[in-house]
Coordinates of C-alpha atoms and ligand atoms in Angstrom, one line a residue:
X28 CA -20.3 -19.4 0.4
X29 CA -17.2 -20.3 1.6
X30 CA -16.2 -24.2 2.6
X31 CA -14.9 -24.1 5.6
X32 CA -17.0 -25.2 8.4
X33 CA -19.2 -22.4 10.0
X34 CA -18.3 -21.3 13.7
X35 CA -21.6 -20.9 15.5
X36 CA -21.6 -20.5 18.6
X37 CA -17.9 -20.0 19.1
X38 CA -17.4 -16.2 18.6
X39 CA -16.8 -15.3 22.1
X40 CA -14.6 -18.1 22.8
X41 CA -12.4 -17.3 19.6
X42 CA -12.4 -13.4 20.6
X43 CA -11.3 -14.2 24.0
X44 CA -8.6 -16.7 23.0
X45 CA -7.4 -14.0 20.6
X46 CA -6.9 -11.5 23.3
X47 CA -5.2 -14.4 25.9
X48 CA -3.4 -15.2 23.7
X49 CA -2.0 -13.3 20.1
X50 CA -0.2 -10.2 20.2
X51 CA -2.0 -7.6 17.7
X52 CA -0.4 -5.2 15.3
X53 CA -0.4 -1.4 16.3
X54 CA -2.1 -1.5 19.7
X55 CA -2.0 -1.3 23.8
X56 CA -3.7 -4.9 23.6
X57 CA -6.2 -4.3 27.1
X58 CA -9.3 -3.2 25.9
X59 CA -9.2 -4.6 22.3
X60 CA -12.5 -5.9 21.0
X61 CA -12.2 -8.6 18.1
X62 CA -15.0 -8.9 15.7
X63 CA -14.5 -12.6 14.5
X64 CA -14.8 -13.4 10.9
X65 CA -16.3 -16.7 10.0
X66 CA -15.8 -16.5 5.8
X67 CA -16.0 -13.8 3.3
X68 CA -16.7 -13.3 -0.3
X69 CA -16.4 -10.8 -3.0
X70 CA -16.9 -7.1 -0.9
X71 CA -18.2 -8.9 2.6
X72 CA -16.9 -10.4 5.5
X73 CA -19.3 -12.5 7.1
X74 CA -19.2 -13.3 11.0
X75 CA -20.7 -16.5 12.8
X76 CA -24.1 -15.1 13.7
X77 CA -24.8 -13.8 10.3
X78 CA -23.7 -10.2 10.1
X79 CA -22.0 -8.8 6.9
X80 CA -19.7 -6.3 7.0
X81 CA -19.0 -4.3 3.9
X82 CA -14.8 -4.6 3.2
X83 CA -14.2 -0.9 1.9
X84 CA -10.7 -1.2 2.1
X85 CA -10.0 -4.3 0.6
X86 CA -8.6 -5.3 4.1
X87 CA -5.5 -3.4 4.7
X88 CA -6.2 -2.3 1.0
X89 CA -5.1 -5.6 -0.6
X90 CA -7.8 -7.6 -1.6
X91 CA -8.2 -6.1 -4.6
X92 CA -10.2 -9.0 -6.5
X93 CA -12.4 -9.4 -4.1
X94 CA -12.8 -12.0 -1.2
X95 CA -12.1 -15.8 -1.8
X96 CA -12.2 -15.8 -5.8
X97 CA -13.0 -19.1 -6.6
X98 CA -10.1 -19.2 -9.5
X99 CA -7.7 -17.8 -6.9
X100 CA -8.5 -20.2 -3.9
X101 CA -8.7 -23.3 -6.5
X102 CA -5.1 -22.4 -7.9
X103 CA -4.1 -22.6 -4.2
X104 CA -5.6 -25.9 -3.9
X105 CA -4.2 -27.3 -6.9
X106 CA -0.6 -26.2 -5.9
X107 CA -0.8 -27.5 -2.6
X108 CA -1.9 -31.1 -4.1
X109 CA 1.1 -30.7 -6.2
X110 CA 4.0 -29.0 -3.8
X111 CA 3.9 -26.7 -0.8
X112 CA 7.7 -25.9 -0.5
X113 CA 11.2 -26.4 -1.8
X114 CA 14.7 -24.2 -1.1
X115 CA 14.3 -21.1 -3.1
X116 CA 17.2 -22.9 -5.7
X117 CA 15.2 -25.4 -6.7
X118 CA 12.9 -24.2 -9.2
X119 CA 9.6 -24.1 -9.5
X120 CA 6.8 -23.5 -12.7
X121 CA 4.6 -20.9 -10.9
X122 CA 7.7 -18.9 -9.7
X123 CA 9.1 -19.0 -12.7
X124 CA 6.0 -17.9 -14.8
X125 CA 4.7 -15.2 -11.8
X126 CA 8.1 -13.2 -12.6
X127 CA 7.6 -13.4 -16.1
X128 CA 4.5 -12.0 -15.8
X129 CA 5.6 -9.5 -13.2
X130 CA 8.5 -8.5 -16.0
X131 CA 5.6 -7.8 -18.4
X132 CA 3.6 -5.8 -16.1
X133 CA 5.8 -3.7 -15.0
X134 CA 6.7 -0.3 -16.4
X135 CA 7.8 -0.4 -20.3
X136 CA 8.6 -4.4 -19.2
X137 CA 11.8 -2.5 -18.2
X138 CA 11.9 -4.1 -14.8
X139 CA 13.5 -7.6 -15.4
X140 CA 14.3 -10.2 -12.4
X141 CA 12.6 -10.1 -9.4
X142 CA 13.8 -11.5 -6.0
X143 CA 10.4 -12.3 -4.0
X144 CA 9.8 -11.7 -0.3
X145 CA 7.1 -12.5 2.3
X146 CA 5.8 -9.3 2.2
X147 CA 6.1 -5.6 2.1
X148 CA 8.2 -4.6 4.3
X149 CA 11.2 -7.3 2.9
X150 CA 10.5 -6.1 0.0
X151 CA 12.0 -2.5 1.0
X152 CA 14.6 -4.6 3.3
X153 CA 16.0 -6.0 0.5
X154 CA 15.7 -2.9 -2.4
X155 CA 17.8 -0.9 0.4
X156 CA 20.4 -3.6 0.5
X157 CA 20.6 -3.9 -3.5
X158 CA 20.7 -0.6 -3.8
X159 CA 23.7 -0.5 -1.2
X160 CA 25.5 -3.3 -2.5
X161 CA 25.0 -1.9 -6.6
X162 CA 25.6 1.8 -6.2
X163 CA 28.5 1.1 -3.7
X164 CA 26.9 4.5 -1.4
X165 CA 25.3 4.7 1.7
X166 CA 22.6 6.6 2.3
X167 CA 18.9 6.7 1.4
X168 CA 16.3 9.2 1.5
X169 CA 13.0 8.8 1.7
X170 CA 9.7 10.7 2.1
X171 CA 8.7 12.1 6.0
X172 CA 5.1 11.3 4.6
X173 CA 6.0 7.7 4.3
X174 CA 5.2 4.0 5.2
X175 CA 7.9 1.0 4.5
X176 CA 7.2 -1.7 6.6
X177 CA 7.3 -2.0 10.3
X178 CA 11.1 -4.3 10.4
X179 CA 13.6 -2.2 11.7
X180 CA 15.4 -0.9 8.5
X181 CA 11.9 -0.7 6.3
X182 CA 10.6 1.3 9.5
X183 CA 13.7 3.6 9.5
X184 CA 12.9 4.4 6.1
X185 CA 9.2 5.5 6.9
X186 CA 8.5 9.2 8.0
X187 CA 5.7 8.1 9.4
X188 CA 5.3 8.3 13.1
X189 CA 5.3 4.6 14.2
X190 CA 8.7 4.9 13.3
X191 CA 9.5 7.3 16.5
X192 CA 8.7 4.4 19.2
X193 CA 11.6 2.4 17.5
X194 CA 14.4 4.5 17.3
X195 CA 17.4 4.8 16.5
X196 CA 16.6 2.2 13.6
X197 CA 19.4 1.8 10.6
X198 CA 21.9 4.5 9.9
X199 CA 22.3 6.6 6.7
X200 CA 18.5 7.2 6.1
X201 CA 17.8 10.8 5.4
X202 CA 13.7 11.9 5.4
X203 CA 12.5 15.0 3.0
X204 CA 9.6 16.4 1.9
X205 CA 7.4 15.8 -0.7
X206 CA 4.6 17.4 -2.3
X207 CA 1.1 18.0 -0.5
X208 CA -0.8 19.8 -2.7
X209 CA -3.8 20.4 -0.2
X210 CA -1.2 21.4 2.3
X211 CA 2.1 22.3 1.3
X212 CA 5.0 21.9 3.3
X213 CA 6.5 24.8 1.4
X214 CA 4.1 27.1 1.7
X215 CA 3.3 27.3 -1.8
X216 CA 0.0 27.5 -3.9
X217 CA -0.9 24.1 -5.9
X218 CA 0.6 25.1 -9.3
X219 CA 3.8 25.4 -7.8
X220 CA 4.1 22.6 -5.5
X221 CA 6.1 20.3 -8.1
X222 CA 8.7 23.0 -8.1
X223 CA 8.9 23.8 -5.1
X224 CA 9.4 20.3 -4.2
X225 CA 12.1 19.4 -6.5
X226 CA 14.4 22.2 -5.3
X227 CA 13.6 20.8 -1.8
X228 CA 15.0 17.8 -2.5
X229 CA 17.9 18.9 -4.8
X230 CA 18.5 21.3 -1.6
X231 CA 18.4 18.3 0.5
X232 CA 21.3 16.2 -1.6
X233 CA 23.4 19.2 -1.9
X234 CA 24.1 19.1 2.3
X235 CA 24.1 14.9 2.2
X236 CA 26.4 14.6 -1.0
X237 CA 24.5 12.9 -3.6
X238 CA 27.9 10.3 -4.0
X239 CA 26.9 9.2 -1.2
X240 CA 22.9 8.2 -1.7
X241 CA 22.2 5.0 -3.1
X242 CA 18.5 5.5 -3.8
X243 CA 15.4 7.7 -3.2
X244 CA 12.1 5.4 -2.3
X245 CA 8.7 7.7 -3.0
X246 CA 5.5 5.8 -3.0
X247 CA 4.3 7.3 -6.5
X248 CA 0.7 7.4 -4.1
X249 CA 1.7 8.0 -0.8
X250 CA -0.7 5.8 0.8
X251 CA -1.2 5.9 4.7
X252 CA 0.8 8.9 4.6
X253 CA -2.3 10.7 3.7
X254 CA -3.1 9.6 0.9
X255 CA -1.9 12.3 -1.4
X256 CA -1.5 12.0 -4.8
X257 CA 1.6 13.9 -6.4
X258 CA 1.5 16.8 -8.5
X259 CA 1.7 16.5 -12.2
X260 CA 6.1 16.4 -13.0
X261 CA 7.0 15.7 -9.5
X262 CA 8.0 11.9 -10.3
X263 CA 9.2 12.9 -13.4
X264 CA 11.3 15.4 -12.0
X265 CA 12.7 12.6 -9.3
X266 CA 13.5 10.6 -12.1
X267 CA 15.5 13.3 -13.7
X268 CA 16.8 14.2 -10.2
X269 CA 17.9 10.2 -9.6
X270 CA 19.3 9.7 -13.2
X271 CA 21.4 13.1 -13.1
X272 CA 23.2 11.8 -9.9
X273 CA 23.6 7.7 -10.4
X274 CA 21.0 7.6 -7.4
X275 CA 18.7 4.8 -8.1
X276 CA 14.7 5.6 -7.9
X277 CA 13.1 2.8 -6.0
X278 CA 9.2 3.0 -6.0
X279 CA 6.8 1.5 -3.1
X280 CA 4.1 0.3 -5.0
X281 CA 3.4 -2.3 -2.1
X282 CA -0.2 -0.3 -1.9
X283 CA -0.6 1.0 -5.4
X284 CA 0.2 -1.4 -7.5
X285 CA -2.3 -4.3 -9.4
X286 CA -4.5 -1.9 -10.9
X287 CA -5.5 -0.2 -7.6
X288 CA -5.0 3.2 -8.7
X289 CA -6.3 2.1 -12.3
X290 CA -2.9 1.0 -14.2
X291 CA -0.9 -2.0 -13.1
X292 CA 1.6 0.4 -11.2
X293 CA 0.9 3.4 -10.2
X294 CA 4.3 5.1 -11.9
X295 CA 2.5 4.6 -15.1
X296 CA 0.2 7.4 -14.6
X297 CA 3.0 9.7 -15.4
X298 CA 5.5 7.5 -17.7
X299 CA 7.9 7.0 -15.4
X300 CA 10.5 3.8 -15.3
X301 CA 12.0 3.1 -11.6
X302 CA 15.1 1.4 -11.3
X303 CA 13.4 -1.1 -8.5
X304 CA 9.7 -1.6 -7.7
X305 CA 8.8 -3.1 -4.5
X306 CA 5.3 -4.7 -4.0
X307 CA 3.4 -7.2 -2.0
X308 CA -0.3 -7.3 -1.3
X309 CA -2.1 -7.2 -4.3
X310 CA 0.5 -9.0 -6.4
X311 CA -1.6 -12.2 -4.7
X312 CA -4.5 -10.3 -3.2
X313 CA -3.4 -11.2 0.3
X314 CA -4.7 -14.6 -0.3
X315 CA -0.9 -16.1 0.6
X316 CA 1.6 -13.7 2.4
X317 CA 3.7 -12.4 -1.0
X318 CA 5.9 -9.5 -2.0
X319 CA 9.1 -8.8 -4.3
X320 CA 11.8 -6.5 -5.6
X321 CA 11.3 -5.6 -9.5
X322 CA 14.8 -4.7 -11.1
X323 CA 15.8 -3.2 -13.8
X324 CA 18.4 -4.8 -16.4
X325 CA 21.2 -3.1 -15.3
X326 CA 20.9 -3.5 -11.1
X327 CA 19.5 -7.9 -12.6
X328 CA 23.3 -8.0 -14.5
X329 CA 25.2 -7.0 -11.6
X330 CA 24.2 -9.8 -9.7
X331 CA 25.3 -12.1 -12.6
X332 CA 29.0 -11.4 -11.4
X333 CA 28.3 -10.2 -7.6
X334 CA 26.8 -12.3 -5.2
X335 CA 23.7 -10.9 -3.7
X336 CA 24.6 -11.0 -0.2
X337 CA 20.5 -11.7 0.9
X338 CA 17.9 -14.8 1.4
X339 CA 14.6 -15.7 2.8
X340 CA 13.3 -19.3 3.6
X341 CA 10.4 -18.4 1.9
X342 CA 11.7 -16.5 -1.0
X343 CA 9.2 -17.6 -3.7
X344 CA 7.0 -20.0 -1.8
X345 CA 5.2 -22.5 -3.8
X346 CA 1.6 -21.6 -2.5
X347 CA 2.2 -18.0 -2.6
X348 CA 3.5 -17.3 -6.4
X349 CA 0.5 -20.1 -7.4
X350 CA -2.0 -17.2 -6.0
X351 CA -0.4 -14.5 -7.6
X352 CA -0.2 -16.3 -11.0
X353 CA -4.1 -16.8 -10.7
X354 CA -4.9 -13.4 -9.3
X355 CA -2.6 -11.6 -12.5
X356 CA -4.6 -13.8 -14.4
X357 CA -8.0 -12.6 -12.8
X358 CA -6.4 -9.2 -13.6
X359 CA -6.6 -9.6 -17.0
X360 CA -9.5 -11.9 -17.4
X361 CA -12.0 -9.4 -15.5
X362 CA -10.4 -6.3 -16.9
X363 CA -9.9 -5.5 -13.1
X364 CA -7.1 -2.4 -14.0
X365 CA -9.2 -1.1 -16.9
X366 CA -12.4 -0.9 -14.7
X367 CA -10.8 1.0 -11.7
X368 CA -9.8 3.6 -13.9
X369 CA -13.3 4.1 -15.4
X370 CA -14.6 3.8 -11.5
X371 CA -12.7 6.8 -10.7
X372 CA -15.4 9.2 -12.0
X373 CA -18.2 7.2 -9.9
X374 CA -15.9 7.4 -7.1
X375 CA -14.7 11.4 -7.2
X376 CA -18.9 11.5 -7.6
X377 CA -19.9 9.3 -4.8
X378 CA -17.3 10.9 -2.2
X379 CA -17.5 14.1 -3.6
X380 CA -21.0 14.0 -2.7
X381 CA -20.0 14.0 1.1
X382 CA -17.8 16.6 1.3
X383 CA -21.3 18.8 0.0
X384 CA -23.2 17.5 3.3
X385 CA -20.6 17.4 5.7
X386 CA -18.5 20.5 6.4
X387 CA -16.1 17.8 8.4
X388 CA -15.0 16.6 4.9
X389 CA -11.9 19.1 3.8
X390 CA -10.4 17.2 0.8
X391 CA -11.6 13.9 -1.4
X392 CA -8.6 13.0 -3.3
X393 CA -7.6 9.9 -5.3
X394 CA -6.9 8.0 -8.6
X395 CA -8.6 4.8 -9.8
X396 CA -9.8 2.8 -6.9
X397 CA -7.9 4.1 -4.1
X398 CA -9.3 7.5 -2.3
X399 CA -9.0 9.2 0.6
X400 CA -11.1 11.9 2.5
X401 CA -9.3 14.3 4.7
X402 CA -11.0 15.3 7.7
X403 CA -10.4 18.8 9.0
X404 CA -11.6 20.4 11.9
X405 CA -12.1 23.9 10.0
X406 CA -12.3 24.5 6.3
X407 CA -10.7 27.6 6.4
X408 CA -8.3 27.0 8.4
X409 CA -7.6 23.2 7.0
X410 CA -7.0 22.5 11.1
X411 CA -6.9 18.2 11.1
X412 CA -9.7 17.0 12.2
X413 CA -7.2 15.0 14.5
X414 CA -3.7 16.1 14.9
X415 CA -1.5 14.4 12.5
X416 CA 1.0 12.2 14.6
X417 CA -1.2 12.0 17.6
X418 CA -0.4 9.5 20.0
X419 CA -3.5 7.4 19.4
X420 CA -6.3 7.0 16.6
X421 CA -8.1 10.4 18.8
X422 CA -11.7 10.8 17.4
X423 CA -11.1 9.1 14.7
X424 CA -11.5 5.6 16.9
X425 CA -15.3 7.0 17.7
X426 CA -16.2 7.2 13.7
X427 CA -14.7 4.1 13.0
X428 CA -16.8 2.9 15.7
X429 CA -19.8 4.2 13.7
X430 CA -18.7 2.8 10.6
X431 CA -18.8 -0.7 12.7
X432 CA -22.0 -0.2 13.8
X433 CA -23.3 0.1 10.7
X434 CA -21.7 -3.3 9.1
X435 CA -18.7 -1.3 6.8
X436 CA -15.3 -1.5 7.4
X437 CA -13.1 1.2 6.6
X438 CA -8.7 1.7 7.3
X439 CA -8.9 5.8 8.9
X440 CA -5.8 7.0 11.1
X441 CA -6.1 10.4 11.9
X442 CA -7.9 12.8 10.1
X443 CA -7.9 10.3 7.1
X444 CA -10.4 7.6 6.2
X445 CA -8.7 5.3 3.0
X446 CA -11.4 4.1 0.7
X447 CA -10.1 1.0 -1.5
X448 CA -12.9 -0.9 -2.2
X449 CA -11.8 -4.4 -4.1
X450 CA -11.8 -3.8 -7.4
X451 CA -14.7 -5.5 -8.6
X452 CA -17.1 -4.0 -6.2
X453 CA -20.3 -3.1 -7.5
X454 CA -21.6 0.4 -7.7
X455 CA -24.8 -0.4 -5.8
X456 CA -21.7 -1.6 -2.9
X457 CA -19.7 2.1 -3.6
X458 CA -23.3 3.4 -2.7
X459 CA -23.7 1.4 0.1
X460 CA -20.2 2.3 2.0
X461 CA -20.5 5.9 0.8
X462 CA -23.3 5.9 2.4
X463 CA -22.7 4.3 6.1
X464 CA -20.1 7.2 6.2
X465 CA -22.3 9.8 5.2
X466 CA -24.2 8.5 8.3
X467 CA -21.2 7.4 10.4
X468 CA -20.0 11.7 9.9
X469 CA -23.4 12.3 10.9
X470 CA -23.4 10.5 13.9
X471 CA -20.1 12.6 15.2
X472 CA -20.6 15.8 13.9
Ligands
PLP10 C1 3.5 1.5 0.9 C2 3.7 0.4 1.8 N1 4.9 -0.2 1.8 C3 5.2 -1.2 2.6 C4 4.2 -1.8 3.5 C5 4.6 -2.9 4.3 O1 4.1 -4.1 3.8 P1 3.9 -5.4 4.8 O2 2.9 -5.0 5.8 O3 3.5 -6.5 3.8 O4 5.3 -5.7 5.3 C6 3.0 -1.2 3.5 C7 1.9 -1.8 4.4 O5 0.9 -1.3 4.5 C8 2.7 -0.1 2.6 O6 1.5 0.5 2.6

């Protein structure tokens, strides 16, 4: 149980406050219905009257150990009895040792210094500005199935559609393709997606002048993109691609990384070093808003000579970096990265079982703890179950509505529901959410 004190009684009062008065993310705000949340712990949210709702995607898939660890909230206590902020150049132990430990993590413990953010999306701010200021070029590329952030360059970068409402963002951002196994933009079979891919890009930088790009940022998972998990050689190839060219490969691991898809970054599944990783979420499990730039050696000694022409208020906040300390710690402790890659097989199982009952289900696909199931109006055909890029979550809003009704909470847009339970969710709690969607795509076949 959590400590704070219990809201009974208040619910409708908080939910109509919310709507006066706080502007939500994503959303025409007339209409919106707020479920309030009184405490949660481990894999449940818990309102005031009592009802527990299942958290099967880790919020906005970044509680990955779980709601309100004791070790992590305790740290957070300790640190704010201690110090809650100084000027990012005044140093501070648990900064100090949370980059160490990032430096460790990372890929080979090739990525060296890290400059930390608020967040996600100033974590990709920032990488495109290092990467300007290091390479000397321009332009950046990044993926049309793509999300960065929603702050104006971050949001330039993403393919994704949210970016459309907000143009014309940044200049010299330049959107490809990458590979979609289940449905190929190149109108290939799977076994030859990674090539076909590669030559699209190298196609790409031919017409923009590779001098001129600074970096390439892939999510090595694209995550709500579609969740689609690249094709054996593709990041390898990038890497090649990047290396051959002086462009520098910046991953987005904001989603992936901290064990969600069952290594500590996700670029690890295929041995591949970035020049830059950016991350946020699980690096403190959303517990305190926190997220970073990972450099390499090389980008880390430029800056010993250059000044690095960027800073944030909160740029390592005290409170912050004392919650990721504890949650890498809980990392290691539990064995959280090790155990989502064993769950994978129990989760491939569990959601494969869906797509036997329900013809809806065109494609379960995922690695580790993070999954997603495509939804497709015809399996033939693979028509989306909801248009990709709709205006609008379409149908989708009515099954998340089922999924409500039945006390599990699950992140879908489109014709894609994202399962990313936290990481030390129990099988008998896999069972239960696989379970209120079984019913949930029962309700609106
Ligand atoms: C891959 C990826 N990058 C960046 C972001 C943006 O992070 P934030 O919302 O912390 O700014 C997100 C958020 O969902 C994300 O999924």
């Amino acid at each position: 149980m959590s400590q704070v004190e219990a809201l009974p009684g208040r619910e409708v009062e908080i939910a109509e406050l919310t709507r006066h008065r706080v502007l939500v993310s994503w959303a025409a705000q007339a209409g919106l219905k707020h479920t309030v949340i009184d405490h949660a712990e481990g894999s449940y949210l818990y309102t005031p009257d009592g009802r527990r709702i299942l958290d099967f995607s880790s919020g906005l898939i970044c509680v990955n150990v779980g709601h309100n660890h004791p070790k992590v909230v305790e740290a957070i206590r300790r640190q704010a009895g201690r110090v809650t902020y100084v000027t990012p150049n005044f140093a501070t132990d648990v900064r100090a040792q949370l980059a160490d430990a990032l430096s460790r993590v990372s890929p080979r413990g090739a990525l060296v210094k890290t400059l930390f953010t608020s967040g996600g999306a100033e974590a990709n701010e920032n990488a495109i500005k290092i990467a300007r200021l290091y390479t000397g070029r321009h332009k950046v590329l990044a993926s049309y199935r793509s999300y960065h952030g929603a702050t104006l360059g971050a949001m330039t970068l993403s393919g994704d559609q949210r970016r459309l409402a907000v143009e014309p963002g940044i200049s010299g951002v330049v959107h490809f393709f990458t590979p979609y196994p289940y449905r190929s933009p190149f109108g290939v079979p799977p076994e030859q997606e990674t090539e076909a891919a590669l030559k699209h890009l190298e196609d790409v930088l031919l017409y923009e002048g590779p001098e001129n790009v600074a970096a390439i940022f892939l999510e090595p998972v694209i995550g709500s993109g579609g969740l689609i998990v690249p094709p054996d050689g593709y990041l390898r190839g990038v890497r090649e691609v990047c290396t051959r060219h002086g462009i520098l490969m910046v991953l987005d691991e904001v989603m992936t990384g901290f064990g969600r898809t069952g290594r500590w970054f996700a670029a690890e599944h295929w041995d591949v070093v970035p020049d830059m990783i950016t991350f946020a979420k699980g690096v403190t499990s959303g517990y305190v808003p926190l997220g970073g730039v990972m450099m390499s050696q090389p980008i880390a000694r430029y800056f010993d000579e250059h000044v690095f022409w960027g800073g944030l208020t909160y740029s390592g906040h005290p409170l912050a970096c004392a919650a990721g300390l504890a949650n890498l710690e809980v990392y290691e402790e539990q064995g959280l990265v090790e155990r989502a890659a064993r769950m994978e097989v129990a989760m491939r199982e569990k959601l494969g079982r869906l797509a036997e009952r329900h013809p809806v289900v065109g494609d379960v696909r995922g690695k580790g703890m993070f999954w997603g199931i495509e939804l497709v109006a015809d399996r033939k055909t693979r028509e989306p179950w909801v248009p990709w890029n709709t205006k609008g979550p379409g149908r989708m809003k009515e099954l998340l509505g089922q999924l409500a009704a039945r006390d599990v909470y699950v992140y879908g847009r489109w014709n894609l529901l994202y399962v990313a339970p936290p990481l030390t969710a129990s099988e008998a709690e896999l069972d239960e959410g696989v379970s209120g969607i079984d019913s949930a795509l029962a309700a609106v076949a």
